[in-house]
Amino acid sequence: MSQCGCFEQTLHYVSPSHGGWGVVRIAALVPESHHLFVCPFACGRHTALGGEMNGIKEQVSYLFIDEADIISGDYEQMIINGVDDLFEGLDKIPKVLFIFTACLDDLLGTDHEPILAELSEKYPDVQFRHCKMNPISLDSKLPPGVTLQMNMYSLLEKSTEQKNTVNLIGINTVAKNGDLRDILAQKGYRLLHISEYDGFEDFREMSSSKLDILAGPAAKMASKDMEKNLGIPTVEGYVTYREQDIDAFYTRLSEALGENLLPLTAPYRDKARQKIAEAKAVIGDYPIAVDYQAVLRPFSLALMLAENGFRVAMVASDGIPAFEQENYERLMELVSDLLLVNPLHHDLVKFGLTDKDFLCIGFDCGYITASDKVANLMEDDYMYGYDGVCRLMDMLIAAFNEKADVSEMIEKAGLII
């Protein structure tokens, strides 16, 4: 496998380690929501399994359709009738119903606005949103993950008051402690994240926030909608582990809030530097592999590691997104022999990397290399700012010293394609 040819468009190999949160698990972050999947039976299998594995199966229901339903012309009415039947069967009518449709719906060209309008008239206390679960749109400007974020935050209504709160959007989880939360608190601000709400009306307090922090590109369109419809401006703060980038983010955040936050970052920066030194002392020159399912910006993380003296040997990614291009170019200047691998490439089925030693960041790398040194991280979960750097260094030390069970990691991750 060549270093450049690994990004060619070719037949995909989808290994057992491939996947992530998926739309069903992300949508379940909305409190008091329910999800109705309208699709052929086969399309519902992996979401059903994902719901079971992630403990959210009670939030997910299905309306299975077949060719006869489509030909009959009653498809739209079936959805309305299906919602009626669903609400009759539930113990409690949800505050939000996400109606997911599969690829077939795109091919039919269904107009969902009249459907949602009729449902909203029948059930005025329920918010209805049409979402898509269509892999054929993954390479479009509006893939399912992007439109889902737009639907989730469209549930917020414009507020007449503004609170000293800041929203963190575009990332699935947030730690209860960390420099971002602590620094904002020192200036009188409270950090809000969708995962921390149990009630729908409580979740809606995010509409009163002074600012959105955009932590991941999937929510970029949602942040634009929030700025337009709610009057909440956005500061970009993609998850990163590089000191320069973290400081640059705090500079942007300071300007957006009209506060000088940089002096408050010093103790957190010092602690992160100490953790990096501790990890380097333990790991030494052992080769490291970085996985694009573990972190949003694998080239940025690999660059950070290389800049701090770690031996970065491989980056596993299915491409180089625009926001990673500069990091990729800098990385290649520092590590000229870097191996680039596409985990989806059909050659990976040959398992040609199992004869090499790697300390893997992410179990996808762990699977394709058969490594027993694996940091169990997926989609930057609970990582942000200098606290994220410290957490990652602790994970690397533990992964280096302890034998990993990658199969167990994959099973517990509850992966959804």
Tab-separated table of C-alpha atoms in Angstrom:
chain	number	residue	atom	x	y	z
A	1	MET	CA	0.000	0.000	0.000
A	2	SER	CA	1.540	3.274	-1.105
A	3	GLN	CA	1.606	6.348	1.079
A	4	CYS	CA	-0.511	8.355	-1.353
A	5	GLY	CA	-2.524	5.625	-3.031
A	6	CYS	CA	-4.273	4.770	0.227
A	7	PHE	CA	-6.681	7.637	-0.343
A	8	GLU	CA	-7.881	6.389	-3.711
A	9	GLN	CA	-11.605	5.907	-4.239
A	10	THR	CA	-12.086	2.168	-4.220
A	11	LEU	CA	-14.049	-0.709	-2.762
A	12	HIS	CA	-14.460	-0.314	1.003
A	13	TYR	CA	-13.515	-2.845	3.630
A	14	VAL	CA	-15.711	-2.283	6.682
A	15	SER	CA	-14.034	-3.988	9.618
A	16	PRO	CA	-15.692	-4.832	12.963
A	17	SER	CA	-13.889	-1.810	14.425
A	18	HIS	CA	-15.447	0.674	12.001
A	19	GLY	CA	-18.214	2.981	13.159
A	20	GLY	CA	-19.014	5.586	15.764
A	21	TRP	CA	-21.897	7.098	17.672
A	22	GLY	CA	-24.259	7.058	14.697
A	23	VAL	CA	-27.395	9.150	14.215
A	24	VAL	CA	-29.586	7.164	16.589
A	25	ARG	CA	-27.267	7.586	19.570
A	26	ILE	CA	-26.588	11.264	18.842
A	27	ALA	CA	-30.297	12.023	18.417
A	28	ALA	CA	-30.935	10.340	21.763
A	29	LEU	CA	-28.998	13.178	23.415
A	30	VAL	CA	-32.114	15.331	23.018
A	31	PRO	CA	-34.022	14.883	26.292
A	32	GLU	CA	-37.537	13.423	26.182
A	33	SER	CA	-37.177	12.522	22.501
A	34	HIS	CA	-38.295	9.450	20.597
A	35	HIS	CA	-37.169	8.208	17.183
A	36	LEU	CA	-39.291	6.595	14.510
A	37	PHE	CA	-37.378	4.920	11.690
A	38	VAL	CA	-39.418	4.568	8.493
A	39	CYS	CA	-37.519	2.131	6.318
A	40	PRO	CA	-37.308	-1.371	4.848
A	41	PHE	CA	-36.690	-4.073	7.430
A	42	ALA	CA	-33.027	-4.592	6.494
A	43	CYS	CA	-32.215	-0.901	7.009
A	44	GLY	CA	-33.430	-1.004	10.595
A	45	ARG	CA	-31.282	-3.868	11.778
A	46	HIS	CA	-28.107	-2.002	12.634
A	47	THR	CA	-29.946	0.847	14.376
A	48	ALA	CA	-31.902	-1.716	16.386
A	49	LEU	CA	-28.690	-3.422	17.427
A	50	GLY	CA	-27.080	-0.065	18.161
A	51	GLY	CA	-30.023	0.992	20.297
A	52	GLU	CA	-29.822	-2.244	22.259
A	53	MET	CA	-26.054	-1.976	22.742
A	54	ASN	CA	-26.196	1.657	23.851
A	55	GLY	CA	-29.130	1.310	26.232
A	56	ILE	CA	-31.543	3.479	24.240
A	57	LYS	CA	-33.758	0.855	22.616
A	58	GLU	CA	-36.830	2.210	24.454
A	59	GLN	CA	-36.390	5.500	22.573
A	60	VAL	CA	-36.450	3.878	19.131
A	61	SER	CA	-39.405	2.518	17.134
A	62	TYR	CA	-39.796	1.290	13.557
A	63	LEU	CA	-42.300	1.534	10.741
A	64	PHE	CA	-41.155	-1.043	8.213
A	65	ILE	CA	-42.221	-0.589	4.598
A	66	ASP	CA	-41.966	-2.814	1.543
A	67	GLU	CA	-42.379	-2.494	-2.226
A	68	ALA	CA	-46.151	-2.864	-2.031
A	69	ASP	CA	-46.393	0.093	0.362
A	70	ILE	CA	-44.415	2.271	-2.021
A	71	ILE	CA	-46.363	1.253	-5.122
A	72	SER	CA	-49.705	1.780	-3.378
A	73	GLY	CA	-49.122	5.518	-3.088
A	74	ASP	CA	-50.117	5.532	0.580
A	75	TYR	CA	-46.560	5.948	1.868
A	76	GLU	CA	-47.108	9.446	3.280
A	77	GLN	CA	-50.346	8.468	5.012
A	78	MET	CA	-48.612	5.405	6.427
A	79	ILE	CA	-46.193	7.677	8.269
A	80	ILE	CA	-49.023	9.718	9.798
A	81	ASN	CA	-50.931	6.585	10.769
A	82	GLY	CA	-47.729	5.075	12.124
A	83	VAL	CA	-47.207	8.052	14.435
A	84	ASP	CA	-50.794	7.696	15.676
A	85	ASP	CA	-50.200	4.026	16.457
A	86	LEU	CA	-46.864	4.796	18.105
A	87	PHE	CA	-48.295	7.434	20.438
A	88	GLU	CA	-51.152	5.125	21.399
A	89	GLY	CA	-48.645	2.463	22.401
A	90	LEU	CA	-46.216	4.645	24.356
A	91	ASP	CA	-46.671	5.163	28.083
A	92	LYS	CA	-45.812	8.838	27.630
A	93	ILE	CA	-45.971	10.966	24.504
A	94	PRO	CA	-42.502	12.433	23.859
A	95	LYS	CA	-41.689	16.119	23.635
A	96	VAL	CA	-39.821	15.481	20.370
A	97	LEU	CA	-40.285	12.908	17.628
A	98	PHE	CA	-37.487	12.481	15.107
A	99	ILE	CA	-38.828	10.736	11.992
A	100	PHE	CA	-35.896	9.090	10.218
A	101	THR	CA	-36.136	7.933	6.611
A	102	ALA	CA	-33.644	5.859	4.646
A	103	CYS	CA	-32.111	6.140	1.162
A	104	LEU	CA	-35.320	4.912	-0.450
A	105	ASP	CA	-37.121	8.053	0.677
A	106	ASP	CA	-34.617	10.246	-1.177
A	107	LEU	CA	-35.221	8.264	-4.340
A	108	LEU	CA	-38.981	8.744	-3.933
A	109	GLY	CA	-38.568	12.485	-3.418
A	110	THR	CA	-41.078	12.633	-0.570
A	111	ASP	CA	-42.187	16.085	0.562
A	112	HIS	CA	-42.156	15.820	4.348
A	113	GLU	CA	-43.313	19.354	5.143
A	114	PRO	CA	-47.044	18.549	4.708
A	115	ILE	CA	-46.574	15.407	6.811
A	116	LEU	CA	-44.916	17.343	9.631
A	117	ALA	CA	-47.528	20.101	9.397
A	118	GLU	CA	-50.410	17.640	9.777
A	119	LEU	CA	-48.704	15.890	12.680
A	120	SER	CA	-47.976	19.211	14.402
A	121	GLU	CA	-51.637	20.175	14.108
A	122	LYS	CA	-52.751	16.849	15.612
A	123	TYR	CA	-50.138	16.905	18.379
A	124	PRO	CA	-49.372	20.576	19.186
A	125	ASP	CA	-47.292	19.686	22.269
A	126	VAL	CA	-44.828	17.592	20.243
A	127	GLN	CA	-41.940	18.909	18.156
A	128	PHE	CA	-41.600	16.918	14.912
A	129	ARG	CA	-38.437	16.797	12.826
A	130	HIS	CA	-37.637	14.848	9.667
A	131	CYS	CA	-34.136	13.359	9.690
A	132	LYS	CA	-32.241	11.254	7.180
A	133	MET	CA	-30.378	8.002	7.563
A	134	ASN	CA	-29.044	7.780	4.033
A	135	PRO	CA	-25.419	6.694	3.503
A	136	ILE	CA	-25.659	7.675	-0.175
A	137	SER	CA	-25.424	11.315	0.936
A	138	LEU	CA	-22.284	10.898	3.048
A	139	ASP	CA	-20.107	12.693	0.488
A	140	SER	CA	-22.598	15.539	-0.022
A	141	LYS	CA	-22.605	18.966	1.632
A	142	LEU	CA	-25.440	17.875	3.928
A	143	PRO	CA	-24.774	14.320	5.129
A	144	PRO	CA	-26.989	12.781	7.841
A	145	GLY	CA	-24.687	13.813	10.684
A	146	VAL	CA	-24.871	17.468	9.640
A	147	THR	CA	-28.634	17.607	9.082
A	148	LEU	CA	-29.204	15.817	12.386
A	149	GLN	CA	-27.296	18.530	14.275
A	150	MET	CA	-29.364	21.152	12.449
A	151	ASN	CA	-32.572	19.396	13.484
A	152	MET	CA	-31.475	18.983	17.089
A	153	TYR	CA	-30.628	22.634	17.664
A	154	SER	CA	-33.602	23.883	15.633
A	155	LEU	CA	-35.643	22.770	18.646
A	156	LEU	CA	-34.354	25.828	20.502
A	157	GLU	CA	-36.544	28.940	20.343
A	158	LYS	CA	-35.331	32.521	20.378
A	159	SER	CA	-35.106	33.849	23.922
A	160	THR	CA	-35.925	37.333	25.151
A	161	GLU	CA	-33.125	37.183	27.709
A	162	GLN	CA	-29.410	36.513	27.513
A	163	LYS	CA	-27.680	34.592	30.278
A	164	ASN	CA	-24.015	34.272	31.186
A	165	THR	CA	-23.856	30.828	29.623
A	166	VAL	CA	-21.816	29.394	26.753
A	167	ASN	CA	-22.911	26.444	24.603
A	168	LEU	CA	-20.501	23.717	23.543
A	169	ILE	CA	-21.837	22.061	20.380
A	170	GLY	CA	-20.538	19.584	17.801
A	171	ILE	CA	-19.053	17.101	20.250
A	172	ASN	CA	-20.923	14.200	21.837
A	173	THR	CA	-19.589	14.369	25.389
A	174	VAL	CA	-17.982	16.810	27.796
A	175	ALA	CA	-16.071	16.220	31.020
A	176	LYS	CA	-17.549	17.467	34.282
A	177	ASN	CA	-14.243	19.167	35.063
A	178	GLY	CA	-11.631	20.810	32.880
A	179	ASP	CA	-9.936	24.063	31.996
A	180	LEU	CA	-12.698	25.373	29.708
A	181	ARG	CA	-15.417	24.946	32.318
A	182	ASP	CA	-13.195	26.224	35.136
A	183	ILE	CA	-11.931	29.285	33.257
A	184	LEU	CA	-15.418	30.285	32.147
A	185	ALA	CA	-16.655	29.888	35.729
A	186	GLN	CA	-13.918	32.212	36.985
A	187	LYS	CA	-15.372	34.890	34.717
A	188	GLY	CA	-18.947	34.191	35.758
A	189	TYR	CA	-20.007	31.968	32.856
A	190	ARG	CA	-21.547	28.499	32.900
A	191	LEU	CA	-20.730	25.932	30.194
A	192	LEU	CA	-23.743	24.141	28.692
A	193	HIS	CA	-23.796	20.859	26.765
A	194	ILE	CA	-26.782	18.909	25.498
A	195	SER	CA	-25.693	15.677	27.215
A	196	GLU	CA	-26.156	17.218	30.662
A	197	TYR	CA	-29.927	17.708	30.420
A	198	ASP	CA	-32.665	15.302	31.487
A	199	GLY	CA	-35.655	17.495	30.612
A	200	PHE	CA	-36.564	19.044	27.266
A	201	GLU	CA	-37.527	22.446	28.679
A	202	ASP	CA	-34.264	22.548	30.643
A	203	PHE	CA	-32.360	21.813	27.418
A	204	ARG	CA	-34.001	24.850	25.856
A	205	GLU	CA	-32.074	27.160	28.185
A	206	MET	CA	-29.279	26.850	25.622
A	207	SER	CA	-31.240	29.366	23.524
A	208	SER	CA	-30.395	32.080	26.091
A	209	SER	CA	-26.625	31.650	25.833
A	210	LYS	CA	-24.262	34.434	24.917
A	211	LEU	CA	-22.078	32.310	22.657
A	212	ASP	CA	-21.707	28.975	20.882
A	213	ILE	CA	-18.371	27.154	20.855
A	214	LEU	CA	-18.223	25.003	17.730
A	215	ALA	CA	-16.234	21.932	18.785
A	216	GLY	CA	-16.696	19.883	15.602
A	217	PRO	CA	-17.518	20.492	11.925
A	218	ALA	CA	-20.704	18.382	11.990
A	219	ALA	CA	-22.453	21.230	13.829
A	220	LYS	CA	-21.140	24.058	11.642
A	221	MET	CA	-24.397	24.466	9.715
A	222	ALA	CA	-26.347	24.210	12.968
A	223	SER	CA	-24.238	27.004	14.461
A	224	LYS	CA	-24.995	29.208	11.452
A	225	ASP	CA	-28.701	28.549	11.913
A	226	MET	CA	-28.429	29.378	15.616
A	227	GLU	CA	-26.697	32.647	14.812
A	228	LYS	CA	-29.373	33.539	12.254
A	229	ASN	CA	-32.455	32.391	14.169
A	230	LEU	CA	-31.429	32.795	17.810
A	231	GLY	CA	-28.883	35.593	17.586
A	232	ILE	CA	-26.153	33.470	19.197
A	233	PRO	CA	-22.718	34.113	17.636
A	234	THR	CA	-20.187	31.324	17.182
A	235	VAL	CA	-16.501	30.970	17.933
A	236	GLU	CA	-14.724	28.032	16.312
A	237	GLY	CA	-13.010	25.725	18.760
A	238	TYR	CA	-12.486	22.320	17.172
A	239	VAL	CA	-11.047	19.744	19.547
A	240	THR	CA	-7.264	19.939	19.418
A	241	TYR	CA	-4.298	18.759	21.465
A	242	ARG	CA	-1.708	21.280	20.207
A	243	GLU	CA	-0.726	24.003	22.640
A	244	GLN	CA	-0.606	26.629	19.880
A	245	ASP	CA	-4.123	25.799	18.751
A	246	ILE	CA	-5.552	25.694	22.276
A	247	ASP	CA	-4.058	29.112	23.046
A	248	ALA	CA	-5.392	30.462	19.743
A	249	PHE	CA	-8.852	29.209	20.692
A	250	TYR	CA	-8.709	30.921	24.079
A	251	THR	CA	-7.665	34.120	22.305
A	252	ARG	CA	-10.730	33.912	20.037
A	253	LEU	CA	-12.937	33.078	23.008
A	254	SER	CA	-11.564	36.074	24.928
A	255	GLU	CA	-12.383	38.400	22.043
A	256	ALA	CA	-15.878	36.962	21.648
A	257	LEU	CA	-16.710	37.347	25.348
A	258	GLY	CA	-14.840	40.594	25.894
A	259	GLU	CA	-12.762	38.950	28.614
A	260	ASN	CA	-9.033	38.286	28.977
A	261	LEU	CA	-8.912	34.539	29.560
A	262	LEU	CA	-5.305	33.816	28.596
A	263	PRO	CA	-3.719	34.539	32.018
A	264	LEU	CA	-6.091	31.969	33.522
A	265	THR	CA	-4.854	29.227	31.192
A	266	ALA	CA	-1.283	29.176	32.581
A	267	PRO	CA	-1.685	26.495	35.293
A	268	TYR	CA	-3.582	24.207	32.916
A	269	ARG	CA	-0.944	24.675	30.218
A	270	ASP	CA	1.837	23.893	32.686
A	271	LYS	CA	0.073	20.732	33.823
A	272	ALA	CA	-0.382	19.598	30.218
A	273	ARG	CA	3.317	20.144	29.505
A	274	GLN	CA	4.189	18.092	32.581
A	275	LYS	CA	1.880	15.261	31.475
A	276	ILE	CA	3.445	15.260	28.006
A	277	ALA	CA	6.916	14.980	29.536
A	278	GLU	CA	5.771	12.108	31.768
A	279	ALA	CA	4.301	10.231	28.819
A	280	LYS	CA	7.405	10.775	26.701
A	281	ALA	CA	9.596	9.419	29.506
A	282	VAL	CA	7.534	6.228	29.639
A	283	ILE	CA	6.883	5.664	25.930
A	284	GLY	CA	10.246	6.763	24.581
A	285	ASP	CA	10.653	6.081	20.857
A	286	TYR	CA	7.964	3.413	20.616
A	287	PRO	CA	6.060	3.936	17.332
A	288	ILE	CA	2.621	5.524	17.656
A	289	ALA	CA	-0.367	5.170	15.324
A	290	VAL	CA	-3.219	7.698	15.315
A	291	ASP	CA	-6.746	6.717	14.291
A	292	TYR	CA	-9.307	9.038	12.684
A	293	GLN	CA	-12.159	7.379	14.566
A	294	ALA	CA	-10.428	8.134	17.865
A	295	VAL	CA	-9.986	11.850	17.208
A	296	LEU	CA	-11.576	14.377	14.899
A	297	ARG	CA	-8.194	15.727	13.755
A	298	PRO	CA	-5.716	12.835	13.526
A	299	PHE	CA	-3.130	14.856	11.606
A	300	SER	CA	-3.248	17.648	14.175
A	301	LEU	CA	-2.735	15.151	17.001
A	302	ALA	CA	0.052	13.387	15.116
A	303	LEU	CA	1.717	16.759	14.537
A	304	MET	CA	1.457	17.611	18.228
A	305	LEU	CA	3.056	14.297	19.172
A	306	ALA	CA	5.860	14.709	16.640
A	307	GLU	CA	6.529	18.275	17.801
A	308	ASN	CA	6.938	16.942	21.344
A	309	GLY	CA	9.444	14.255	20.394
A	310	PHE	CA	7.196	11.209	20.102
A	311	ARG	CA	7.800	8.788	17.253
A	312	VAL	CA	4.707	9.017	15.061
A	313	ALA	CA	4.775	6.097	12.648
A	314	MET	CA	1.275	5.917	11.168
A	315	VAL	CA	-1.931	7.880	10.688
A	316	ALA	CA	-5.076	5.950	9.765
A	317	SER	CA	-7.649	8.109	7.984
A	318	ASP	CA	-9.985	7.857	5.019
A	319	GLY	CA	-8.794	11.204	3.660
A	320	ILE	CA	-7.496	14.670	4.460
A	321	PRO	CA	-10.324	17.146	5.141
A	322	ALA	CA	-9.748	20.813	4.343
A	323	PHE	CA	-9.417	21.765	8.013
A	324	GLU	CA	-6.560	19.235	8.340
A	325	GLN	CA	-4.611	20.100	5.179
A	326	GLU	CA	-2.160	22.475	6.863
A	327	ASN	CA	-1.535	20.025	9.711
A	328	TYR	CA	-0.937	17.235	7.195
A	329	GLU	CA	1.637	19.284	5.274
A	330	ARG	CA	3.511	20.273	8.451
A	331	LEU	CA	3.434	16.690	9.662
A	332	MET	CA	4.911	15.343	6.435
A	333	GLU	CA	7.764	17.850	6.737
A	334	LEU	CA	8.528	16.599	10.251
A	335	VAL	CA	7.950	12.884	9.621
A	336	SER	CA	8.993	12.127	6.059
A	337	ASP	CA	8.574	8.353	6.449
A	338	LEU	CA	5.071	8.566	7.925
A	339	LEU	CA	2.801	5.720	6.853
A	340	LEU	CA	-0.671	6.825	5.757
A	341	VAL	CA	-3.299	4.106	5.805
A	342	ASN	CA	-6.958	4.189	4.841
A	343	PRO	CA	-8.751	1.759	7.204
A	344	LEU	CA	-11.520	1.412	4.611
A	345	HIS	CA	-9.179	0.350	1.799
A	346	HIS	CA	-9.822	-3.155	0.517
A	347	ASP	CA	-6.143	-4.079	0.998
A	348	LEU	CA	-6.656	-3.935	4.775
A	349	VAL	CA	-8.488	-7.254	4.628
A	350	LYS	CA	-5.049	-8.799	4.079
A	351	PHE	CA	-3.919	-7.527	7.528
A	352	GLY	CA	-0.537	-6.483	6.192
A	353	LEU	CA	0.341	-4.357	9.236
A	354	THR	CA	0.295	-7.041	11.907
A	355	ASP	CA	4.058	-7.567	11.726
A	356	LYS	CA	4.755	-4.031	12.992
A	357	ASP	CA	4.701	-2.645	16.534
A	358	PHE	CA	2.393	0.270	17.308
A	359	LEU	CA	1.027	2.074	20.331
A	360	CYS	CA	-2.399	2.810	18.899
A	361	ILE	CA	-4.623	5.767	19.669
A	362	GLY	CA	-7.993	4.240	18.842
A	363	PHE	CA	-9.197	0.664	18.520
A	364	ASP	CA	-9.603	0.878	14.727
A	365	CYS	CA	-5.807	1.131	14.505
A	366	GLY	CA	-5.594	-1.539	17.162
A	367	TYR	CA	-7.704	-3.896	15.081
A	368	ILE	CA	-5.914	-3.466	11.748
A	369	THR	CA	-2.477	-3.792	13.377
A	370	ALA	CA	-3.376	-6.502	15.934
A	371	SER	CA	-1.648	-4.362	18.566
A	372	ASP	CA	-2.081	-5.058	22.268
A	373	LYS	CA	-1.109	-1.479	23.174
A	374	VAL	CA	-4.258	0.539	22.494
A	375	ALA	CA	-5.644	3.755	23.989
A	376	ASN	CA	-9.415	3.301	24.076
A	377	LEU	CA	-10.677	6.578	22.628
A	378	MET	CA	-13.541	7.265	20.210
A	379	GLU	CA	-14.560	10.600	18.670
A	380	ASP	CA	-12.629	12.683	21.233
A	381	ASP	CA	-15.038	11.587	23.971
A	382	TYR	CA	-14.611	13.778	27.089
A	383	MET	CA	-11.564	15.500	25.585
A	384	TYR	CA	-11.265	19.270	25.378
A	385	GLY	CA	-8.558	21.867	25.909
A	386	TYR	CA	-5.591	21.248	28.169
A	387	ASP	CA	-7.648	18.834	30.221
A	388	GLY	CA	-7.979	16.717	27.073
A	389	VAL	CA	-4.205	16.713	26.653
A	390	CYS	CA	-3.739	15.497	30.227
A	391	ARG	CA	-6.365	12.791	29.832
A	392	LEU	CA	-4.813	11.602	26.582
A	393	MET	CA	-1.309	11.395	28.049
A	394	ASP	CA	-2.628	9.333	30.960
A	395	MET	CA	-4.372	7.040	28.471
A	396	LEU	CA	-1.159	6.602	26.465
A	397	ILE	CA	0.839	5.669	29.559
A	398	ALA	CA	-1.815	3.149	30.600
A	399	ALA	CA	-2.042	1.723	27.068
A	400	PHE	CA	1.726	1.328	26.892
A	401	ASN	CA	1.914	-0.506	30.210
A	402	GLU	CA	-1.228	-2.646	30.015
A	403	LYS	CA	-2.266	-5.328	27.530
A	404	ALA	CA	-5.357	-4.292	25.596
A	405	ASP	CA	-8.317	-6.450	24.632
A	406	VAL	CA	-9.389	-4.809	21.363
A	407	SER	CA	-12.352	-7.134	20.899
A	408	GLU	CA	-13.736	-6.049	24.255
A	409	MET	CA	-13.169	-2.379	23.374
A	410	ILE	CA	-15.105	-2.790	20.127
A	411	GLU	CA	-17.973	-4.565	21.862
A	412	LYS	CA	-18.284	-1.960	24.620
A	413	ALA	CA	-18.077	0.929	22.141
A	414	GLY	CA	-21.504	0.051	20.738
A	415	LEU	CA	-20.399	1.034	17.256
A	416	ILE	CA	-22.983	2.116	14.700
A	417	ILE	CA	-22.073	2.449	11.027
